[in-house]
Amino acid sequence: MDTAVLMEPKLALSRPLEGRVALVTGASRGIGRAIARELADRGAVVVINFFNSIGRAQELREDIERSGGEACLMQGDVSNRQEARRAIHKLLEVYGRLDILVNNAGITRDRSIRKMTDSDWLEVIETNLNSMFYCTSAAVPAMVEHKYGRIVNIASFSGQAGNFGQANYAASKGGIIAFTKVLALELAKYNITANVVAPGFTSTDMLAAVPGEIQDQIRTRIPLGRFAEPLEIAKAAAFLICDGDYVTGQQININGGIYM
Ligand code: NAP
């Protein structure tokens, strides 16, 4: 029997994103890094966006290449409209397409509303919410042209339930959820889906910045009794991208039950 014939369907099943180009913003660390890795493992060429952590981004690219995948680096501040758009136009010049966009880059500047400064507010809104508009609006024309697009926006349970000290962050994440529903409505006719993955507390540098005793208090509020691992969030994003052809405008909550 011809083994090549036997192998082919298996290869297609395990690498369903072969030939697709994916951009993951904020992919040097944490959840974005895990998503980039998952998409590369499924065959996509992954563009790793990062802002400061060049060493971590290079390490991820080498890691992907060692396991037979393809990745490249795209340094850029996605909260800066010119930089974000320039970076995506450059990507389109190089690859001629952008099939998958994961808007993941995010920051926190936690403070109660009585202490929150204008810059705490603006930095979070610009990085978490405005960046989605800059990247998505630059990516959509190429997706429309190819009649294919998978957009996954990373929100948070904080944008659904609210969270003490996060007026800025919760507003940005609630905005992401509303933004995504409009994308889903407007882009469905071009075979472009748009969905949200809403993580709960996840073990990354972002959570590590929270004082230990507060982390312990948070853990007691989570029905499953632990924080998520970045890979658990990445698998939900990969599901939407690989198997979510009939899913659009939805939110997948990966939060251990902290918000139902
Ligand atoms: P993280 O470990 O702090 O990593 C943040 C990533 O975003 C880094 O790769 C960072 O890049 C990048 N980034 C920040 N500002 C950027 C900018 N202006 N331009 C480009 N990249 C930028 O955070 P995380 O926990 O993985 O969070 C990822 C996403 O999940 C965020 O949207 C966050 O709000 C969301 N989320 C996280 C949790 C959680 O508990 N961890 C819960 C719910 C939702 P550099 O290091 O290169 O600067």
mmCIF file of C-alpha atoms and ligand atoms in Angstrom:
data_model
loop_
_atom_site.group_PDB
_atom_site.id
_atom_site.type_symbol
_atom_site.label_atom_id
_atom_site.label_comp_id
_atom_site.label_asym_id
_atom_site.label_seq_id
_atom_site.Cartn_x
_atom_site.Cartn_y
_atom_site.Cartn_z
ATOM 1 C CA MET A 1 0.000 0.000 0.000
ATOM 2 C CA ASP A 2 1.173 3.549 -0.763
ATOM 3 C CA THR A 3 2.098 5.048 2.618
ATOM 4 C CA ALA A 4 2.037 8.624 1.218
ATOM 5 C CA VAL A 5 -1.679 8.224 0.527
ATOM 6 C CA LEU A 6 -2.224 6.949 4.048
ATOM 7 C CA MET A 7 -0.263 9.804 5.630
ATOM 8 C CA GLU A 8 -1.836 12.734 3.784
ATOM 9 C CA PRO A 9 -5.244 12.980 5.500
ATOM 10 C CA LYS A 10 -3.610 12.603 8.911
ATOM 11 C CA LEU A 11 -1.225 15.447 8.141
ATOM 12 C CA ALA A 12 -4.118 17.665 7.021
ATOM 13 C CA LEU A 13 -6.010 16.889 10.218
ATOM 14 C CA SER A 14 -3.103 17.706 12.513
ATOM 15 C CA ARG A 15 -2.063 20.824 10.545
ATOM 16 C CA PRO A 16 -5.393 22.333 9.476
ATOM 17 C CA LEU A 17 -3.889 25.835 9.248
ATOM 18 C CA GLU A 18 -1.275 24.921 6.626
ATOM 19 C CA GLY A 19 -1.033 27.860 4.187
ATOM 20 C CA ARG A 20 -2.666 30.324 6.598
ATOM 21 C CA VAL A 21 -0.933 33.432 7.957
ATOM 22 C CA ALA A 22 -1.713 34.418 11.560
ATOM 23 C CA LEU A 23 -0.836 37.552 13.502
ATOM 24 C CA VAL A 24 -0.889 37.345 17.303
ATOM 25 C CA THR A 25 -0.422 40.684 19.072
ATOM 26 C CA GLY A 26 1.505 40.610 22.348
ATOM 27 C CA ALA A 27 2.874 37.148 21.588
ATOM 28 C CA SER A 28 6.223 37.439 23.355
ATOM 29 C CA ARG A 29 4.841 36.328 26.727
ATOM 30 C CA GLY A 30 1.895 34.743 28.530
ATOM 31 C CA ILE A 31 -1.375 33.953 26.769
ATOM 32 C CA GLY A 32 -0.327 35.408 23.388
ATOM 33 C CA ARG A 33 2.790 33.275 23.386
ATOM 34 C CA ALA A 34 0.762 30.116 24.059
ATOM 35 C CA ILE A 35 -1.697 31.017 21.280
ATOM 36 C CA ALA A 36 1.137 31.645 18.802
ATOM 37 C CA ARG A 37 2.602 28.244 19.660
ATOM 38 C CA GLU A 38 -0.743 26.460 19.234
ATOM 39 C CA LEU A 39 -1.374 28.066 15.839
ATOM 40 C CA ALA A 40 2.153 27.241 14.645
ATOM 41 C CA ASP A 41 1.697 23.625 15.773
ATOM 42 C CA ARG A 42 -1.455 23.519 13.637
ATOM 43 C CA GLY A 43 0.490 24.647 10.563
ATOM 44 C CA ALA A 44 -0.021 28.435 10.397
ATOM 45 C CA VAL A 45 2.819 30.817 9.602
ATOM 46 C CA VAL A 46 2.792 32.903 12.770
ATOM 47 C CA VAL A 47 3.729 36.560 12.971
ATOM 48 C CA ILE A 48 4.825 37.246 16.548
ATOM 49 C CA ASN A 49 4.055 40.816 17.539
ATOM 50 C CA PHE A 50 5.775 42.187 20.644
ATOM 51 C CA PHE A 51 6.621 45.573 22.100
ATOM 52 C CA ASN A 52 9.632 45.330 24.460
ATOM 53 C CA SER A 53 10.486 41.668 25.039
ATOM 54 C CA ILE A 54 12.646 40.972 21.994
ATOM 55 C CA GLY A 55 14.582 38.142 23.711
ATOM 56 C CA ARG A 56 11.375 36.278 24.607
ATOM 57 C CA ALA A 57 10.007 36.808 21.089
ATOM 58 C CA GLN A 58 13.191 35.469 19.457
ATOM 59 C CA GLU A 59 13.149 32.470 21.780
ATOM 60 C CA LEU A 60 9.557 31.690 20.718
ATOM 61 C CA ARG A 61 10.420 31.948 17.033
ATOM 62 C CA GLU A 62 13.363 29.551 17.479
ATOM 63 C CA ASP A 63 11.168 27.188 19.463
ATOM 64 C CA ILE A 64 8.534 27.147 16.689
ATOM 65 C CA GLU A 65 11.185 26.645 13.992
ATOM 66 C CA ARG A 66 12.814 23.794 15.924
ATOM 67 C CA SER A 67 9.503 21.932 15.857
ATOM 68 C CA GLY A 68 9.150 22.397 12.096
ATOM 69 C CA GLY A 69 6.902 25.477 12.108
ATOM 70 C CA GLU A 70 7.350 28.914 10.558
ATOM 71 C CA ALA A 71 7.304 32.233 12.415
ATOM 72 C CA CYS A 72 8.601 35.769 12.088
ATOM 73 C CA LEU A 73 8.897 38.730 14.445
ATOM 74 C CA MET A 74 6.973 41.979 14.203
ATOM 75 C CA GLN A 75 8.073 44.570 16.739
ATOM 76 C CA GLY A 76 5.510 47.329 17.215
ATOM 77 C CA ASP A 77 3.416 49.228 19.727
ATOM 78 C CA VAL A 78 -0.148 48.298 18.773
ATOM 79 C CA SER A 79 -1.523 51.162 20.863
ATOM 80 C CA ASN A 80 0.118 53.571 18.416
ATOM 81 C CA ARG A 81 -2.150 53.886 15.397
ATOM 82 C CA GLN A 82 0.607 54.612 12.842
ATOM 83 C CA GLU A 83 2.878 51.858 14.148
ATOM 84 C CA ALA A 84 0.107 49.259 14.275
ATOM 85 C CA ARG A 85 -1.107 50.026 10.756
ATOM 86 C CA ARG A 86 2.391 50.264 9.296
ATOM 87 C CA ALA A 87 3.281 46.871 10.778
ATOM 88 C CA ILE A 88 0.202 45.204 9.283
ATOM 89 C CA HIS A 89 0.751 46.782 5.867
ATOM 90 C CA LYS A 90 4.334 45.507 5.947
ATOM 91 C CA LEU A 91 3.083 42.016 6.870
ATOM 92 C CA LEU A 92 0.686 42.120 3.912
ATOM 93 C CA GLU A 93 3.510 43.180 1.577
ATOM 94 C CA VAL A 94 5.605 40.215 2.706
ATOM 95 C CA TYR A 95 2.938 37.471 2.828
ATOM 96 C CA GLY A 96 0.194 38.853 0.581
ATOM 97 C CA ARG A 97 -2.475 37.694 3.051
ATOM 98 C CA LEU A 98 -3.567 37.736 6.675
ATOM 99 C CA ASP A 99 -6.058 34.983 7.523
ATOM 100 C CA ILE A 100 -6.048 34.974 11.301
ATOM 101 C CA LEU A 101 -5.831 37.906 13.690
ATOM 102 C CA VAL A 102 -5.601 37.375 17.436
ATOM 103 C CA ASN A 103 -5.889 40.705 19.246
ATOM 104 C CA ASN A 104 -4.281 39.757 22.544
ATOM 105 C CA ALA A 105 -1.894 42.547 23.638
ATOM 106 C CA GLY A 106 -3.012 43.970 26.945
ATOM 107 C CA ILE A 107 -1.916 45.746 30.099
ATOM 108 C CA THR A 108 -3.322 46.602 33.534
ATOM 109 C CA ARG A 109 -2.965 49.792 35.564
ATOM 110 C CA ASP A 110 -5.078 48.798 38.559
ATOM 111 C CA ARG A 111 -6.235 51.489 41.011
ATOM 112 C CA SER A 112 -9.534 52.301 42.657
ATOM 113 C CA ILE A 113 -11.553 54.964 40.844
ATOM 114 C CA ARG A 114 -10.714 57.493 43.572
ATOM 115 C CA LYS A 115 -6.999 57.149 42.775
ATOM 116 C CA MET A 116 -7.069 56.417 39.046
ATOM 117 C CA THR A 117 -5.183 59.004 36.954
ATOM 118 C CA ASP A 118 -5.888 60.099 33.399
ATOM 119 C CA SER A 119 -2.812 58.237 32.223
ATOM 120 C CA ASP A 120 -3.902 55.017 34.004
ATOM 121 C CA TRP A 121 -7.178 55.291 32.114
ATOM 122 C CA LEU A 122 -5.785 56.270 28.719
ATOM 123 C CA GLU A 123 -2.886 53.802 28.595
ATOM 124 C CA VAL A 124 -5.213 50.877 29.261
ATOM 125 C CA ILE A 125 -7.890 51.994 26.806
ATOM 126 C CA GLU A 126 -5.277 52.684 24.115
ATOM 127 C CA THR A 127 -3.433 49.400 24.550
ATOM 128 C CA ASN A 128 -6.351 47.050 25.153
ATOM 129 C CA LEU A 129 -9.178 48.572 23.120
ATOM 130 C CA ASN A 130 -7.925 51.106 20.573
ATOM 131 C CA SER A 131 -5.267 48.645 19.368
ATOM 132 C CA MET A 132 -8.077 46.266 18.367
ATOM 133 C CA PHE A 133 -9.536 48.916 16.100
ATOM 134 C CA TYR A 134 -6.166 49.811 14.541
ATOM 135 C CA CYS A 135 -5.152 46.191 13.881
ATOM 136 C CA THR A 136 -8.560 44.916 12.830
ATOM 137 C CA SER A 137 -9.332 47.792 10.469
ATOM 138 C CA ALA A 138 -5.924 47.330 8.813
ATOM 139 C CA ALA A 139 -6.395 43.552 8.492
ATOM 140 C CA VAL A 140 -10.001 43.346 7.297
ATOM 141 C CA PRO A 141 -9.529 44.510 3.650
ATOM 142 C CA ALA A 142 -7.145 41.580 2.964
ATOM 143 C CA MET A 143 -9.534 39.151 4.676
ATOM 144 C CA VAL A 144 -12.450 40.460 2.595
ATOM 145 C CA GLU A 145 -10.365 40.074 -0.574
ATOM 146 C CA HIS A 146 -9.619 36.418 0.262
ATOM 147 C CA LYS A 147 -13.166 35.743 1.543
ATOM 148 C CA TYR A 148 -11.713 34.239 4.701
ATOM 149 C CA GLY A 149 -10.867 35.540 8.149
ATOM 150 C CA ARG A 150 -10.773 34.348 11.732
ATOM 151 C CA ILE A 151 -10.592 37.120 14.330
ATOM 152 C CA VAL A 152 -10.223 36.249 18.006
ATOM 153 C CA ASN A 153 -10.214 39.057 20.552
ATOM 154 C CA ILE A 154 -8.971 38.403 24.078
ATOM 155 C CA ALA A 155 -11.252 40.027 26.632
ATOM 156 C CA SER A 156 -11.536 39.094 30.323
ATOM 157 C CA PHE A 157 -14.090 38.056 32.918
ATOM 158 C CA SER A 158 -13.432 41.547 34.342
ATOM 159 C CA GLY A 159 -15.232 43.042 31.325
ATOM 160 C CA GLN A 160 -18.241 40.823 32.021
ATOM 161 C CA ALA A 161 -18.498 40.874 35.808
ATOM 162 C CA GLY A 162 -16.425 43.919 36.789
ATOM 163 C CA ASN A 163 -13.458 43.657 39.137
ATOM 164 C CA PHE A 164 -12.367 45.882 42.004
ATOM 165 C CA GLY A 165 -9.648 48.381 41.005
ATOM 166 C CA GLN A 166 -10.146 47.795 37.275
ATOM 167 C CA ALA A 167 -12.533 50.498 36.016
ATOM 168 C CA ASN A 168 -10.150 51.178 33.110
ATOM 169 C CA TYR A 169 -9.423 47.529 32.340
ATOM 170 C CA ALA A 170 -13.039 46.356 32.696
ATOM 171 C CA ALA A 171 -14.202 49.193 30.425
ATOM 172 C CA SER A 172 -11.618 48.198 27.798
ATOM 173 C CA LYS A 173 -12.645 44.535 27.965
ATOM 174 C CA GLY A 174 -16.380 45.289 27.900
ATOM 175 C CA GLY A 175 -15.678 47.440 24.838
ATOM 176 C CA ILE A 176 -13.881 44.525 23.198
ATOM 177 C CA ILE A 177 -16.930 42.306 23.646
ATOM 178 C CA ALA A 178 -19.265 44.873 22.055
ATOM 179 C CA PHE A 179 -16.744 45.615 19.260
ATOM 180 C CA THR A 180 -16.517 41.912 18.439
ATOM 181 C CA LYS A 181 -20.287 41.526 18.065
ATOM 182 C CA VAL A 182 -20.337 44.346 15.500
ATOM 183 C CA LEU A 183 -17.440 42.768 13.586
ATOM 184 C CA ALA A 184 -19.356 39.484 13.536
ATOM 185 C CA LEU A 185 -22.452 41.178 12.108
ATOM 186 C CA GLU A 186 -20.641 43.248 9.500
ATOM 187 C CA LEU A 187 -18.141 40.641 8.291
ATOM 188 C CA ALA A 188 -20.118 37.382 8.240
ATOM 189 C CA LYS A 189 -20.959 37.782 4.566
ATOM 190 C CA TYR A 190 -17.250 37.653 3.711
ATOM 191 C CA ASN A 191 -16.704 34.370 5.615
ATOM 192 C CA ILE A 192 -14.958 36.257 8.403
ATOM 193 C CA THR A 193 -15.831 35.214 11.939
ATOM 194 C CA ALA A 194 -15.114 37.280 15.050
ATOM 195 C CA ASN A 195 -15.256 35.903 18.565
ATOM 196 C CA VAL A 196 -14.068 36.635 22.064
ATOM 197 C CA VAL A 197 -12.105 34.436 24.406
ATOM 198 C CA ALA A 198 -12.637 35.716 27.946
ATOM 199 C CA PRO A 199 -10.044 34.307 30.351
ATOM 200 C CA GLY A 200 -10.343 34.346 34.098
ATOM 201 C CA PHE A 201 -7.213 34.693 36.237
ATOM 202 C CA THR A 202 -4.354 33.085 34.313
ATOM 203 C CA SER A 203 -0.788 32.324 35.420
ATOM 204 C CA THR A 204 1.235 34.907 33.491
ATOM 205 C CA ASP A 205 3.423 37.911 34.327
ATOM 206 C CA MET A 206 0.250 40.018 34.476
ATOM 207 C CA LEU A 207 -1.105 37.974 37.375
ATOM 208 C CA ALA A 208 2.344 37.610 38.978
ATOM 209 C CA ALA A 209 2.305 41.403 39.464
ATOM 210 C CA VAL A 210 -0.642 41.015 41.886
ATOM 211 C CA PRO A 211 0.539 40.745 45.545
ATOM 212 C CA GLY A 212 0.638 37.172 46.906
ATOM 213 C CA GLU A 213 -2.026 37.652 49.579
ATOM 214 C CA ILE A 214 -4.454 39.097 47.011
ATOM 215 C CA GLN A 215 -3.750 36.117 44.732
ATOM 216 C CA ASP A 216 -4.666 33.801 47.619
ATOM 217 C CA GLN A 217 -7.942 35.687 48.163
ATOM 218 C CA ILE A 218 -8.745 35.493 44.448
ATOM 219 C CA ARG A 219 -8.107 31.739 44.369
ATOM 220 C CA THR A 220 -10.743 31.178 47.023
ATOM 221 C CA ARG A 221 -13.342 32.818 44.714
ATOM 222 C CA ILE A 222 -12.665 30.429 41.824
ATOM 223 C CA PRO A 223 -14.923 27.350 41.891
ATOM 224 C CA LEU A 224 -12.204 25.177 40.295
ATOM 225 C CA GLY A 225 -9.793 26.447 42.952
ATOM 226 C CA ARG A 226 -6.828 27.355 40.742
ATOM 227 C CA PHE A 227 -5.651 29.818 38.096
ATOM 228 C CA ALA A 228 -5.768 28.925 34.392
ATOM 229 C CA GLU A 229 -2.640 27.976 32.466
ATOM 230 C CA PRO A 230 -1.994 29.993 29.273
ATOM 231 C CA LEU A 231 -2.324 26.794 27.234
ATOM 232 C CA GLU A 232 -5.914 26.371 28.435
ATOM 233 C CA ILE A 233 -6.772 29.785 26.990
ATOM 234 C CA ALA A 234 -4.811 29.070 23.809
ATOM 235 C CA LYS A 235 -6.785 25.888 23.147
ATOM 236 C CA ALA A 236 -10.054 27.850 23.123
ATOM 237 C CA ALA A 237 -8.594 30.326 20.614
ATOM 238 C CA ALA A 238 -7.316 27.454 18.467
ATOM 239 C CA PHE A 239 -10.745 25.805 18.570
ATOM 240 C CA LEU A 240 -12.427 28.976 17.262
ATOM 241 C CA ILE A 241 -9.824 29.310 14.528
ATOM 242 C CA CYS A 242 -9.632 25.672 13.408
ATOM 243 C CA ASP A 243 -13.108 24.298 14.116
ATOM 244 C CA GLY A 244 -15.310 27.348 14.645
ATOM 245 C CA ASP A 245 -16.514 27.864 11.071
ATOM 246 C CA TYR A 246 -20.136 28.280 12.259
ATOM 247 C CA VAL A 247 -19.315 30.233 15.422
ATOM 248 C CA THR A 248 -19.353 34.027 15.304
ATOM 249 C CA GLY A 249 -20.122 36.869 17.700
ATOM 250 C CA GLN A 250 -19.661 34.549 20.686
ATOM 251 C CA GLN A 251 -17.685 34.581 23.924
ATOM 252 C CA ILE A 252 -15.910 31.526 25.265
ATOM 253 C CA ASN A 253 -15.296 31.902 28.986
ATOM 254 C CA ILE A 254 -12.266 30.019 30.296
ATOM 255 C CA ASN A 255 -12.431 31.113 33.891
ATOM 256 C CA GLY A 256 -12.707 28.157 36.286
ATOM 257 C CA GLY A 257 -16.308 29.175 36.996
ATOM 258 C CA ILE A 258 -15.584 32.597 38.535
ATOM 259 C CA TYR A 259 -18.203 34.139 36.239
ATOM 260 C CA MET A 260 -21.112 32.100 34.837
HETATM 261 P P1 NAP B 1 1.384 39.471 29.941
HETATM 262 O O1 NAP B 1 1.960 38.194 30.374
HETATM 263 O O2 NAP B 1 1.637 40.705 30.711
HETATM 264 O O3 NAP B 1 1.831 39.706 28.406
HETATM 265 C C1 NAP B 1 1.373 40.838 27.728
HETATM 266 C C2 NAP B 1 1.826 40.796 26.294
HETATM 267 O O4 NAP B 1 1.281 41.960 25.649
HETATM 268 C C3 NAP B 1 3.332 40.845 26.151
HETATM 269 O O5 NAP B 1 3.700 40.002 25.073
HETATM 270 C C4 NAP B 1 3.595 42.311 25.787
HETATM 271 O O6 NAP B 1 4.711 42.480 24.935
HETATM 272 C C5 NAP B 1 2.352 42.635 24.984
HETATM 273 N N1 NAP B 1 2.079 44.070 24.922
HETATM 274 C C6 NAP B 1 1.764 44.916 25.926
HETATM 275 N N2 NAP B 1 1.607 46.162 25.439
HETATM 276 C C7 NAP B 1 1.819 46.105 24.101
HETATM 277 C C8 NAP B 1 1.792 47.045 23.052
HETATM 278 N N3 NAP B 1 1.517 48.332 23.281
HETATM 279 N N4 NAP B 1 2.077 46.632 21.788
HETATM 280 C C9 NAP B 1 2.362 45.326 21.537
HETATM 281 N N5 NAP B 1 2.396 44.385 22.503
HETATM 282 C C10 NAP B 1 2.124 44.770 23.759
HETATM 283 O O7 NAP B 1 -0.210 39.375 29.794
HETATM 284 P P2 NAP B 1 -1.171 38.108 29.665
HETATM 285 O O8 NAP B 1 -1.625 37.754 31.012
HETATM 286 O O9 NAP B 1 -0.568 37.091 28.769
HETATM 287 O O10 NAP B 1 -2.397 38.822 28.946
HETATM 288 C C11 NAP B 1 -2.698 38.621 27.573
HETATM 289 C C12 NAP B 1 -4.129 39.076 27.320
HETATM 290 O O11 NAP B 1 -5.002 38.303 28.142
HETATM 291 C C13 NAP B 1 -4.375 40.530 27.707
HETATM 292 O O12 NAP B 1 -5.271 41.112 26.786
HETATM 293 C C14 NAP B 1 -5.007 40.436 29.065
HETATM 294 O O13 NAP B 1 -5.821 41.536 29.344
HETATM 295 C C15 NAP B 1 -5.820 39.158 28.906
HETATM 296 N N6 NAP B 1 -6.182 38.529 30.176
HETATM 297 C C16 NAP B 1 -5.240 38.107 31.045
HETATM 298 C C17 NAP B 1 -5.625 37.525 32.253
HETATM 299 C C18 NAP B 1 -4.631 37.035 33.273
HETATM 300 O O14 NAP B 1 -5.056 36.723 34.421
HETATM 301 N N7 NAP B 1 -3.363 36.897 32.949
HETATM 302 C C19 NAP B 1 -6.988 37.402 32.543
HETATM 303 C C20 NAP B 1 -7.924 37.832 31.621
HETATM 304 C C21 NAP B 1 -7.503 38.395 30.427
HETATM 305 P P3 NAP B 1 6.203 42.926 25.450
HETATM 306 O O15 NAP B 1 6.520 42.095 26.643
HETATM 307 O O16 NAP B 1 7.051 42.602 24.273
HETATM 308 O O17 NAP B 1 6.167 44.372 25.746
#
